[in-house]
PDB file of C-alpha atoms in Angstrom:
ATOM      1  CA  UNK K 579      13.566  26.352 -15.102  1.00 43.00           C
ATOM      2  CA  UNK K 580      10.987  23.086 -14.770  1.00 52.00           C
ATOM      3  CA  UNK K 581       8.927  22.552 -11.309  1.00 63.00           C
ATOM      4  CA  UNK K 582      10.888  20.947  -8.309  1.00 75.00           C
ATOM      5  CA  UNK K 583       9.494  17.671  -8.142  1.00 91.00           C
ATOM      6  CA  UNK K 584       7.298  17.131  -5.016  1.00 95.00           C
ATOM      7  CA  UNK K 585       9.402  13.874  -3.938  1.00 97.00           C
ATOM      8  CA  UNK K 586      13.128  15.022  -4.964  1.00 95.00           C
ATOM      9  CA  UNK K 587      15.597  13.265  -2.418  1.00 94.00           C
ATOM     10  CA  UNK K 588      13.049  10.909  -0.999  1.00 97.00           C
ATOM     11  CA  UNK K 589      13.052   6.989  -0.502  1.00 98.00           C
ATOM     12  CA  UNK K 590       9.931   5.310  -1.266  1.00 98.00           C
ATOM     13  CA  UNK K 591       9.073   1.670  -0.227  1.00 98.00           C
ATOM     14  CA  UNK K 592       6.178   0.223  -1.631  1.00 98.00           C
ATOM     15  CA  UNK K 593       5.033  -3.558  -0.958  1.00 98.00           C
ATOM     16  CA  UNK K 594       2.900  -4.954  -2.912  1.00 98.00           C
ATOM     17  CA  UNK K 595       4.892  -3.261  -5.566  1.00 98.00           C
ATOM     18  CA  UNK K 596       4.656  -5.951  -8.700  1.00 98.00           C
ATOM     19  CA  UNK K 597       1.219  -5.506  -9.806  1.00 97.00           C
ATOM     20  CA  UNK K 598      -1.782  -3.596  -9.244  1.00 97.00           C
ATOM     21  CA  UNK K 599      -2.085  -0.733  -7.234  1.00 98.00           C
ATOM     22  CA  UNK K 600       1.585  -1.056  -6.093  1.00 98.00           C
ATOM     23  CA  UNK K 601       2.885  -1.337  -9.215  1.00 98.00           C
ATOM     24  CA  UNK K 602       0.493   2.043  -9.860  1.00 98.00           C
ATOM     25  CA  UNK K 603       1.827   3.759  -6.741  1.00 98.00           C
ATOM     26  CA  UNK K 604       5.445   2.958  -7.375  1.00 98.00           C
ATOM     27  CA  UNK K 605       5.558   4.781 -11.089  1.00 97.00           C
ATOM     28  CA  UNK K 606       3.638   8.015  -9.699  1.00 98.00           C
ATOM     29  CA  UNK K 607       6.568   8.260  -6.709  1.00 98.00           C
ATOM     30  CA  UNK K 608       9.063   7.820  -9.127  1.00 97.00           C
ATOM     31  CA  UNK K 609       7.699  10.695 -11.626  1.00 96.00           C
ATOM     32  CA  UNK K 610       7.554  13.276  -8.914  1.00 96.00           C
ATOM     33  CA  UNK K 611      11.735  12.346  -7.988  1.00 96.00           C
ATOM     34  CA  UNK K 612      11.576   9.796  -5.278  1.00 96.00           C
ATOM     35  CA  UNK K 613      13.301   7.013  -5.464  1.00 97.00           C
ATOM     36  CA  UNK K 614      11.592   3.689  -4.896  1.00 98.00           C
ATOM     37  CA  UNK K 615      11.915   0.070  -3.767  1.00 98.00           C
ATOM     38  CA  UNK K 616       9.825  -1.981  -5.106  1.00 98.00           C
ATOM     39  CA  UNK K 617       8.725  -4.828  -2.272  1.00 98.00           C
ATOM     40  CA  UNK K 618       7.100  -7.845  -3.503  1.00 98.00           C
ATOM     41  CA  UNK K 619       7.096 -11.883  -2.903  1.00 98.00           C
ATOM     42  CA  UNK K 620       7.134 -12.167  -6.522  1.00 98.00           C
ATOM     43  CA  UNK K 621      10.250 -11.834  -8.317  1.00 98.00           C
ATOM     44  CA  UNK K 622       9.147 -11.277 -11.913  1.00 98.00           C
ATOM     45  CA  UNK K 623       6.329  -9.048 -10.990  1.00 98.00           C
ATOM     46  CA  UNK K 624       8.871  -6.829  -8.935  1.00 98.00           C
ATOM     47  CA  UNK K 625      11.391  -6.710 -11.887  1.00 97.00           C
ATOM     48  CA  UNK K 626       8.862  -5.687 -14.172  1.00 98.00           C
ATOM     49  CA  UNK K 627       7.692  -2.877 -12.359  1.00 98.00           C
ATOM     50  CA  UNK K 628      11.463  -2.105 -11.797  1.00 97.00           C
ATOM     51  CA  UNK K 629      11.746  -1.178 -15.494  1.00 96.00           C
ATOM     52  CA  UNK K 630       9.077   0.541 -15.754  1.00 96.00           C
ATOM     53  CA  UNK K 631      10.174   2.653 -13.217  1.00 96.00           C
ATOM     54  CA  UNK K 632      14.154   3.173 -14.508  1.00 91.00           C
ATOM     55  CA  UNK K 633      12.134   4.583 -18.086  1.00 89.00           C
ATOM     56  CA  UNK K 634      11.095   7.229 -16.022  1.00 83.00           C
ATOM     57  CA  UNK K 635      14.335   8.481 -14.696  1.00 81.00           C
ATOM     58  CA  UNK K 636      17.803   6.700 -13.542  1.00 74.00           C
ATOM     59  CA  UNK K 637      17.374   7.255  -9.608  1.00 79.00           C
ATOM     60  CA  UNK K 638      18.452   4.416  -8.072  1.00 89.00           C
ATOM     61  CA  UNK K 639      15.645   2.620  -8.071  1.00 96.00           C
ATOM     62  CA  UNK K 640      15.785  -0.944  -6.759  1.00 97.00           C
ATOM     63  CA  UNK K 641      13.637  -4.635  -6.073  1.00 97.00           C
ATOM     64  CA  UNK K 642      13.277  -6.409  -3.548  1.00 98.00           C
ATOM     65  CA  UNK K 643      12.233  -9.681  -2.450  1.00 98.00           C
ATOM     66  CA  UNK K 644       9.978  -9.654   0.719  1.00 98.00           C
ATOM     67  CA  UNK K 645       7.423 -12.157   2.382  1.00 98.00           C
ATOM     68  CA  UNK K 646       5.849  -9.608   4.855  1.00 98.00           C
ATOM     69  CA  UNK K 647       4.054 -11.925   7.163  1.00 98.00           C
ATOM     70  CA  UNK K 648       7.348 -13.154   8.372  1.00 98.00           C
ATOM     71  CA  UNK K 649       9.197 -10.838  10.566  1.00 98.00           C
ATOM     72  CA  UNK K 650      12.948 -12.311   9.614  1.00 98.00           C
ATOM     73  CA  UNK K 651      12.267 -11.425   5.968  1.00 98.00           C
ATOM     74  CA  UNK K 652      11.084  -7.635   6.938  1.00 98.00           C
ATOM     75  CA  UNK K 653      14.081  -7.153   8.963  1.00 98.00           C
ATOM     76  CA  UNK K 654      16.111  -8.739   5.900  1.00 98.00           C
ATOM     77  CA  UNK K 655      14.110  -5.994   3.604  1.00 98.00           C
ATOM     78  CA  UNK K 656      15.267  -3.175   6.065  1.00 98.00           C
ATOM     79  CA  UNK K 657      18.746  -4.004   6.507  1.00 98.00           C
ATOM     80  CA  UNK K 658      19.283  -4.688   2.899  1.00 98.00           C
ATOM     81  CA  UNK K 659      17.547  -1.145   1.860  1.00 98.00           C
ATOM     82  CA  UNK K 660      20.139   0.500   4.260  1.00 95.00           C
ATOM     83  CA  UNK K 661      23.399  -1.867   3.205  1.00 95.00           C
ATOM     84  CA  UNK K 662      22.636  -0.938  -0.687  1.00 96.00           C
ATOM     85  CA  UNK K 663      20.860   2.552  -0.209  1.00 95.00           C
ATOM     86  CA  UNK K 664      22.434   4.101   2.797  1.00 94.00           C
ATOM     87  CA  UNK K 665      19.228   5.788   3.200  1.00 94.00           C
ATOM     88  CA  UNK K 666      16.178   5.244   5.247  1.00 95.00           C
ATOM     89  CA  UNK K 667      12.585   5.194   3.901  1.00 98.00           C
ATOM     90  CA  UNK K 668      10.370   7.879   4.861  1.00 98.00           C
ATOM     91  CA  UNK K 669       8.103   7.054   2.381  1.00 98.00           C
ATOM     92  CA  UNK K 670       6.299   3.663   3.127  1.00 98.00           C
ATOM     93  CA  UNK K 671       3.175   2.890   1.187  1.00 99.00           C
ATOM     94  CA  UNK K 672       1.729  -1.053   2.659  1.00 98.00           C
ATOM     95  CA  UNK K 673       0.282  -2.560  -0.293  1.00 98.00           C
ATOM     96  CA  UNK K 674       1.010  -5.966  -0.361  1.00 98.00           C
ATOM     97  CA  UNK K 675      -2.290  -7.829   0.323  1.00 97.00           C
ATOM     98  CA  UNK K 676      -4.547 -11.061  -0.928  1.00 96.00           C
ATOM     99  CA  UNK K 677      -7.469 -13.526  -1.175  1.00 95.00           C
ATOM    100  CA  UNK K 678      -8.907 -16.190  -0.330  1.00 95.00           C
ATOM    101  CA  UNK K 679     -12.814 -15.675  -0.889  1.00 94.00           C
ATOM    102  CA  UNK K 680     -15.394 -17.939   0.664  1.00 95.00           C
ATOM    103  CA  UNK K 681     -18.563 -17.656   2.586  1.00 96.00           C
ATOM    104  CA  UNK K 682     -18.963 -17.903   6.491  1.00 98.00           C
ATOM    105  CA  UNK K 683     -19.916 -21.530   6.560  1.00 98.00           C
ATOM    106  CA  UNK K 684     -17.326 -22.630   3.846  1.00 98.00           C
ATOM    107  CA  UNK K 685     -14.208 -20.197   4.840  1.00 98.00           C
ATOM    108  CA  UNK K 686     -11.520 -22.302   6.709  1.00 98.00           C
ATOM    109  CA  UNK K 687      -8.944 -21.521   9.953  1.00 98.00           C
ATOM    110  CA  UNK K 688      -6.147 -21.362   7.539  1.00 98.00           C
ATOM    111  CA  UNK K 689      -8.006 -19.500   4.503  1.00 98.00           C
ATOM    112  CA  UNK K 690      -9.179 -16.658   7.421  1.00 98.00           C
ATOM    113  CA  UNK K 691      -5.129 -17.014   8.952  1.00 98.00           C
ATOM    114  CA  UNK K 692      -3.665 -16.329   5.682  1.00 98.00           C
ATOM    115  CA  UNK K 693      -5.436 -13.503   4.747  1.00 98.00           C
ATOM    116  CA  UNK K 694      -5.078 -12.353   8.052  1.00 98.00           C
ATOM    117  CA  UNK K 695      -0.954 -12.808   8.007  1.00 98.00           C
ATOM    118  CA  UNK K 696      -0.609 -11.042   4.917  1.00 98.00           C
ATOM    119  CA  UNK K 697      -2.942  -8.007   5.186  1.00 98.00           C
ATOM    120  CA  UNK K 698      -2.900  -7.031   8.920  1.00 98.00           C
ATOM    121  CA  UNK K 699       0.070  -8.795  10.414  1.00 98.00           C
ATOM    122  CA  UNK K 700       2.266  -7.498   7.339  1.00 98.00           C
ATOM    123  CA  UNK K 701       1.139  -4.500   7.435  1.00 98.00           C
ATOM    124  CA  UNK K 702       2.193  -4.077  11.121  1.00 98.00           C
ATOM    125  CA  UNK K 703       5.340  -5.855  10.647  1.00 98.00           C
ATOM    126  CA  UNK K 704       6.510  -3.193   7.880  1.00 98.00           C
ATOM    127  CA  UNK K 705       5.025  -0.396   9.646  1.00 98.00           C
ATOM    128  CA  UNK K 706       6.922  -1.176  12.975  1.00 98.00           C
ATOM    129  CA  UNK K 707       9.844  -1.281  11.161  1.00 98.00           C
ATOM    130  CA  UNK K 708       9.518   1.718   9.244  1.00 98.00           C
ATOM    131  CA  UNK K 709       8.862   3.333  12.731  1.00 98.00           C
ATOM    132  CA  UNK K 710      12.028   1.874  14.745  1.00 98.00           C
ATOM    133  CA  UNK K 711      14.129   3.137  11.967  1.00 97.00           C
ATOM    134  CA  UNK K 712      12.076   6.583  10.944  1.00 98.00           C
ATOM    135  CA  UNK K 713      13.191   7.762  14.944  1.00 98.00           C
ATOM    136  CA  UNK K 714      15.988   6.335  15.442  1.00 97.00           C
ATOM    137  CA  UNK K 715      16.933   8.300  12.264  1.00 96.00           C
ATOM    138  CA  UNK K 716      14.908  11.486  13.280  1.00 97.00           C
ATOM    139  CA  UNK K 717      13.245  11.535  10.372  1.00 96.00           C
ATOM    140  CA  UNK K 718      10.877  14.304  10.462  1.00 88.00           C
ATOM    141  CA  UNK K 719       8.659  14.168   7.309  1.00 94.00           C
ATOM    142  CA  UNK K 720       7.673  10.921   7.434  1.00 98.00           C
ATOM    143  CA  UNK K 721       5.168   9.209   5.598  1.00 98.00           C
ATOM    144  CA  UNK K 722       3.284   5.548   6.352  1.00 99.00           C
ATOM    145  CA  UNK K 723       0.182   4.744   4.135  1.00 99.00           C
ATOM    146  CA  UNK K 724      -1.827   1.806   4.432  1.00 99.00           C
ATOM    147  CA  UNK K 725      -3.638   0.458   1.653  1.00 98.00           C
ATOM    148  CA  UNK K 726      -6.661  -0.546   2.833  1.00 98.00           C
ATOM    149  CA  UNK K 727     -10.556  -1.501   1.065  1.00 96.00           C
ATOM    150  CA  UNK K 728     -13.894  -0.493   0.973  1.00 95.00           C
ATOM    151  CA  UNK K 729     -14.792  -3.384   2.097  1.00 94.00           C
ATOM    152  CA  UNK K 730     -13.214  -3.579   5.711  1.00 97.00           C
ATOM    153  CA  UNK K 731     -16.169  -0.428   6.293  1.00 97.00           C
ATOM    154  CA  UNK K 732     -18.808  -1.753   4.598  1.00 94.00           C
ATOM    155  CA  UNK K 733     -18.457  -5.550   4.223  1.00 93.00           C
ATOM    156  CA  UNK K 734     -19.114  -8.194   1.462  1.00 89.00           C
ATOM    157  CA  UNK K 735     -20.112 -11.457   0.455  1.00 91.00           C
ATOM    158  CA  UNK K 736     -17.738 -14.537   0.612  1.00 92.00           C
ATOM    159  CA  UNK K 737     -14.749 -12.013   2.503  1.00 93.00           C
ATOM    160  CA  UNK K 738     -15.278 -11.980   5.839  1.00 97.00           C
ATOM    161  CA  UNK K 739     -11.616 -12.682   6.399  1.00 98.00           C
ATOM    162  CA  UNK K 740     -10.721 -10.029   3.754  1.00 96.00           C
ATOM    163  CA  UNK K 741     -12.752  -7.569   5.656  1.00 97.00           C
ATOM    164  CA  UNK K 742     -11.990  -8.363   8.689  1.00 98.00           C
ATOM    165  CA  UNK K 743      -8.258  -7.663   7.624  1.00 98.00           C
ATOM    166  CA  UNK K 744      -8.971  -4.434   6.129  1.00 98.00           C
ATOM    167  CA  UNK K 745     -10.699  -2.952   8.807  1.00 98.00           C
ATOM    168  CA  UNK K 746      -7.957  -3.807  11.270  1.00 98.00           C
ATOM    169  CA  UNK K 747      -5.492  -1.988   8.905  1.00 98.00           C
ATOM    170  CA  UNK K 748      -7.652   1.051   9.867  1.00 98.00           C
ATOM    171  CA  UNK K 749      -7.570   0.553  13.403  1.00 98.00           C
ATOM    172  CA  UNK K 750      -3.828   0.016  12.996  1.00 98.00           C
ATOM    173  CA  UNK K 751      -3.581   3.605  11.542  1.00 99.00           C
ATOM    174  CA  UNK K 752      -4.900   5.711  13.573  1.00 98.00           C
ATOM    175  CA  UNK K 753      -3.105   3.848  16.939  1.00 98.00           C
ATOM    176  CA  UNK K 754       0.365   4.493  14.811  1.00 98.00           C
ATOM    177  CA  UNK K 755      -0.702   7.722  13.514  1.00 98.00           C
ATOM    178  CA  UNK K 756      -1.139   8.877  17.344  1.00 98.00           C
ATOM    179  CA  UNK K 757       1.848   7.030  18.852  1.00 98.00           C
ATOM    180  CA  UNK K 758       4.462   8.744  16.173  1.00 98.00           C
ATOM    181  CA  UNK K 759       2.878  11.995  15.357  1.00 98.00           C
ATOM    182  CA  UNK K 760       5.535  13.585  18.031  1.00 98.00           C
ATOM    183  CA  UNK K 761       7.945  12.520  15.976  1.00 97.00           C
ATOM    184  CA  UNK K 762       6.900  14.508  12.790  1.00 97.00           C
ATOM    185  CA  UNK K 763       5.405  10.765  11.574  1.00 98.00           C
ATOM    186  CA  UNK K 764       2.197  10.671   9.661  1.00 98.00           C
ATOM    187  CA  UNK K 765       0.302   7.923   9.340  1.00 98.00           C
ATOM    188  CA  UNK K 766      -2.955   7.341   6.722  1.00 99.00           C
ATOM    189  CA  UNK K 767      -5.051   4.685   5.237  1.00 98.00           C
ATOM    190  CA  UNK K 768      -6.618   4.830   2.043  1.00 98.00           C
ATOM    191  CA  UNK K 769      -9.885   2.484   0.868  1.00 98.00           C
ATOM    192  CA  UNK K 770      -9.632   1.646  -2.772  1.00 97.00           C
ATOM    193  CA  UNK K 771     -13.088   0.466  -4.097  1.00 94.00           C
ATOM    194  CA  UNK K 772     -13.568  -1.912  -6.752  1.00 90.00           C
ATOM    195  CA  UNK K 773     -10.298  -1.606  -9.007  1.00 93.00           C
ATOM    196  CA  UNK K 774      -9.599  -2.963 -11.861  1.00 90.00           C
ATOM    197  CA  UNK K 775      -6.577  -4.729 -10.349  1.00 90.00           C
ATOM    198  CA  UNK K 776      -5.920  -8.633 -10.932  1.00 84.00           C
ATOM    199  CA  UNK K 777      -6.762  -9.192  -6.921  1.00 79.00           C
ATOM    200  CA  UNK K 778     -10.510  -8.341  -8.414  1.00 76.00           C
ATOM    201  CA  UNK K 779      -9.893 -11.115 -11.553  1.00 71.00           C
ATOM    202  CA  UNK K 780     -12.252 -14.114  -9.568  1.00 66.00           C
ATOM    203  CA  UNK K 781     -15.123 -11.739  -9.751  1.00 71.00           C
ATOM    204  CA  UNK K 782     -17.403 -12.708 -11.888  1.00 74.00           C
ATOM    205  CA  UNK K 783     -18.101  -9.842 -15.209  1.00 80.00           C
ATOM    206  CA  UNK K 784     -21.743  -9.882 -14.081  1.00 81.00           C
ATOM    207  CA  UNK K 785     -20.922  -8.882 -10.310  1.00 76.00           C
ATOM    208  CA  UNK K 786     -18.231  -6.179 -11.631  1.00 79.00           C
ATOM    209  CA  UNK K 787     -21.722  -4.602 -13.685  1.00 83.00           C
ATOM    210  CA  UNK K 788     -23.219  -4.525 -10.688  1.00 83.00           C
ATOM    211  CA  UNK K 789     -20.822  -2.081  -9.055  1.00 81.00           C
ATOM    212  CA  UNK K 790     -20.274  -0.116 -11.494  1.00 84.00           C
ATOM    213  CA  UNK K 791     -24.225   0.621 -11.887  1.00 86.00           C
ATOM    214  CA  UNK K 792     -23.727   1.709  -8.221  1.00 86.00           C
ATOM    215  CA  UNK K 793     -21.127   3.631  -8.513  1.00 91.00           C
ATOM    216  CA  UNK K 794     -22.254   7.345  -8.882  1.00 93.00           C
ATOM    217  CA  UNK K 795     -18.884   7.863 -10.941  1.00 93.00           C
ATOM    218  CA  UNK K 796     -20.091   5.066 -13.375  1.00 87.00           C
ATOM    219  CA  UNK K 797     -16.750   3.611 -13.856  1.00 89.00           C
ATOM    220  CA  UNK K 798     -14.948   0.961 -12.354  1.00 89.00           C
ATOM    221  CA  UNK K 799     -11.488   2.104 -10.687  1.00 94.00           C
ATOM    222  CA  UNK K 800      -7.915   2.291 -11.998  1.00 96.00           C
ATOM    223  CA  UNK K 801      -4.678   2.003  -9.901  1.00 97.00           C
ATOM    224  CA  UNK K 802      -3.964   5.102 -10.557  1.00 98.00           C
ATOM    225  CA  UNK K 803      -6.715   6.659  -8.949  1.00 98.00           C
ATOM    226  CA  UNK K 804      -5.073   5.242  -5.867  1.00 98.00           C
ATOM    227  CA  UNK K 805      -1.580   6.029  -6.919  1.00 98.00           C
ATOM    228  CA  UNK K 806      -2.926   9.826  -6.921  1.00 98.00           C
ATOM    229  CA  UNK K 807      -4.133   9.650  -3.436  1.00 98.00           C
ATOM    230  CA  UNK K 808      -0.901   7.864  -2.530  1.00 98.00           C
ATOM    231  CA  UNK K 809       0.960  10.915  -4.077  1.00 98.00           C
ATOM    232  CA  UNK K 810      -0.839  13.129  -2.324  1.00 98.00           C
ATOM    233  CA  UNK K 811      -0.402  11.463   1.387  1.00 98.00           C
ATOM    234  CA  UNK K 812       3.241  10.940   0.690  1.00 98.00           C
ATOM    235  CA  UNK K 813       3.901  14.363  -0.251  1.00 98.00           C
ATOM    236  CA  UNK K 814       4.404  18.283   1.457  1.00 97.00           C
ATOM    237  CA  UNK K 815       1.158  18.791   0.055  1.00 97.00           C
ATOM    238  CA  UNK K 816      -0.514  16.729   2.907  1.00 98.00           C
ATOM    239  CA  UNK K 817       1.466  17.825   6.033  1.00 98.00           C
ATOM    240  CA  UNK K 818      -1.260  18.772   8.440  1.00 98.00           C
ATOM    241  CA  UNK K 819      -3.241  15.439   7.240  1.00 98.00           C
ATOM    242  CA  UNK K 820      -2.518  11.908  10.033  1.00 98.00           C
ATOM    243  CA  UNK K 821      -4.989   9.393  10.971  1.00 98.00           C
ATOM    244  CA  UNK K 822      -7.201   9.887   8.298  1.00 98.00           C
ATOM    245  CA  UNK K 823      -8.955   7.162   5.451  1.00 98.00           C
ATOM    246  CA  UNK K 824      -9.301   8.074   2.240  1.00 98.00           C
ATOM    247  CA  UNK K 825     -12.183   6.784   0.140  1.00 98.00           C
ATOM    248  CA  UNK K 826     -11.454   6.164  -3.235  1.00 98.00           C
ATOM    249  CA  UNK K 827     -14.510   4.707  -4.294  1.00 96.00           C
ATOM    250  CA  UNK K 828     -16.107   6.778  -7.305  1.00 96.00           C
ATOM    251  CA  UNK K 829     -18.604   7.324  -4.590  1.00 95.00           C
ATOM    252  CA  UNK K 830     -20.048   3.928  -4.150  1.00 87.00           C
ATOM    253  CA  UNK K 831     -21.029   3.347  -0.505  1.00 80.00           C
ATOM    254  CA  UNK K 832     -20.819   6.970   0.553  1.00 69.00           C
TER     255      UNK K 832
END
């Protein structure tokens, strides 16, 4: 008789879910049974991953469109997930996030807002609905996980707003992760390193060298590295773990 998968009967929503690490996270859900929705602003990116996802098995796994700095198009994402799915998500992984590098004394109001929108203010958008609906449903094994980066602890040239975004996720986490823990709620962050994602595709090759030299692991990143931590969170096998960050850094900065 094969395994039980770890996710069997599960919904999974992923933002972010297109490319990168949320594409990454969304195919490692699937393959251990959970359904998944697969979140981006991106419509091509979204129905890419979507096949990937229906080679792995037939759940119903679904895309959809979402613009998570805008609080009308999260509630649309929520109410459409329950019209088509009939389900709640008590998986929800936050991975949607972007860019807009530039040092102090170049980096303008609207570059720092728009990072700023995206990575923090989305993030809380999805996670206070995943919350409203997570009670209100009395779900009791639920998961939030909030992607967030090495470089909201440490810092980094040219991303102040970046980092300043990233390090607010964390602050964001363990404030949920205490508010809904009563409810059977957990809440984690995890902080990728340098991955080879295309966010990291402006860096220049001679910068990426750099890491890797100081990266004890002596390897740049993969999504999946991430996807395996976000496996972890989101599953039984983490049930005593809330509030917590999760390094996945090959060691660099430790």
């Amino acid at each position: 008789m094969a395994a039980r998968q770890l996710l069997t009967g599960r919904l999974a929503l992923v933002t972010g879910g297109g490319s990168g690490i949320g594409r990454a996270v969304c195919q490692a859900l699937a393959h251990e049974g959970a359904k998944v929705v697969v979140a981006d602003r991106n419509e091509n990116a979204a129905r890419s991953t979507l096949d990937t996802l229906l080679q792995v098995n037939q759940n119903k796994h679904v895309m959809k469109l979402v613009d998570v700095s805008q609080s009308q198009s999260v509630h649309n994402l929520f109410s459409s997930i329950s019209h088509q799915l009939s389900q709640v998500p008590d998986i929800v992984v936050n991975s949607a996030g972007i860019t807009q590098d530039a040092l102090i004394s170049d980096l303008t109001e609207q570059m720092f807002d728009d990072v700023l929108l995206v990575n923090l203010k989305g993030t809380f958008l999805i996670t206070q609905a995943a919350c409203k609906l997570m009670v209100s449903e009395k779900i009791q094994d639920g998961s939030l996980i909030n992607i967030s980066s090495i470089v909201g602890k440490v810092g980094n040239i040219g991303q102040c707003n970046y980092a300043a975004s990233k390090a607010g996720v964390v602050g964001l986490t363990k404030s949920v992760a205490k508010e809904v823990a009563k409810y059977g709620i957990r809440c984690n962050a995890i902080m990728p390193g340098f991955i080879d994602t295309p966010m990291i595709g402006t860096i220049p090759e001679k910068v990426i060298e750099y890491f890797k030299k100081q990266t004890p692991l002596a390897r740049q990143g993969k999504p999946e590295d991430v996807a395996e931590a976000c496996l972890f969170l989101a599953s039984p096998k983490s049930s005593y773990i809330t509030g917590e960050v999760i390094e996945v850094t090959g060691g660099i900065f430790m």
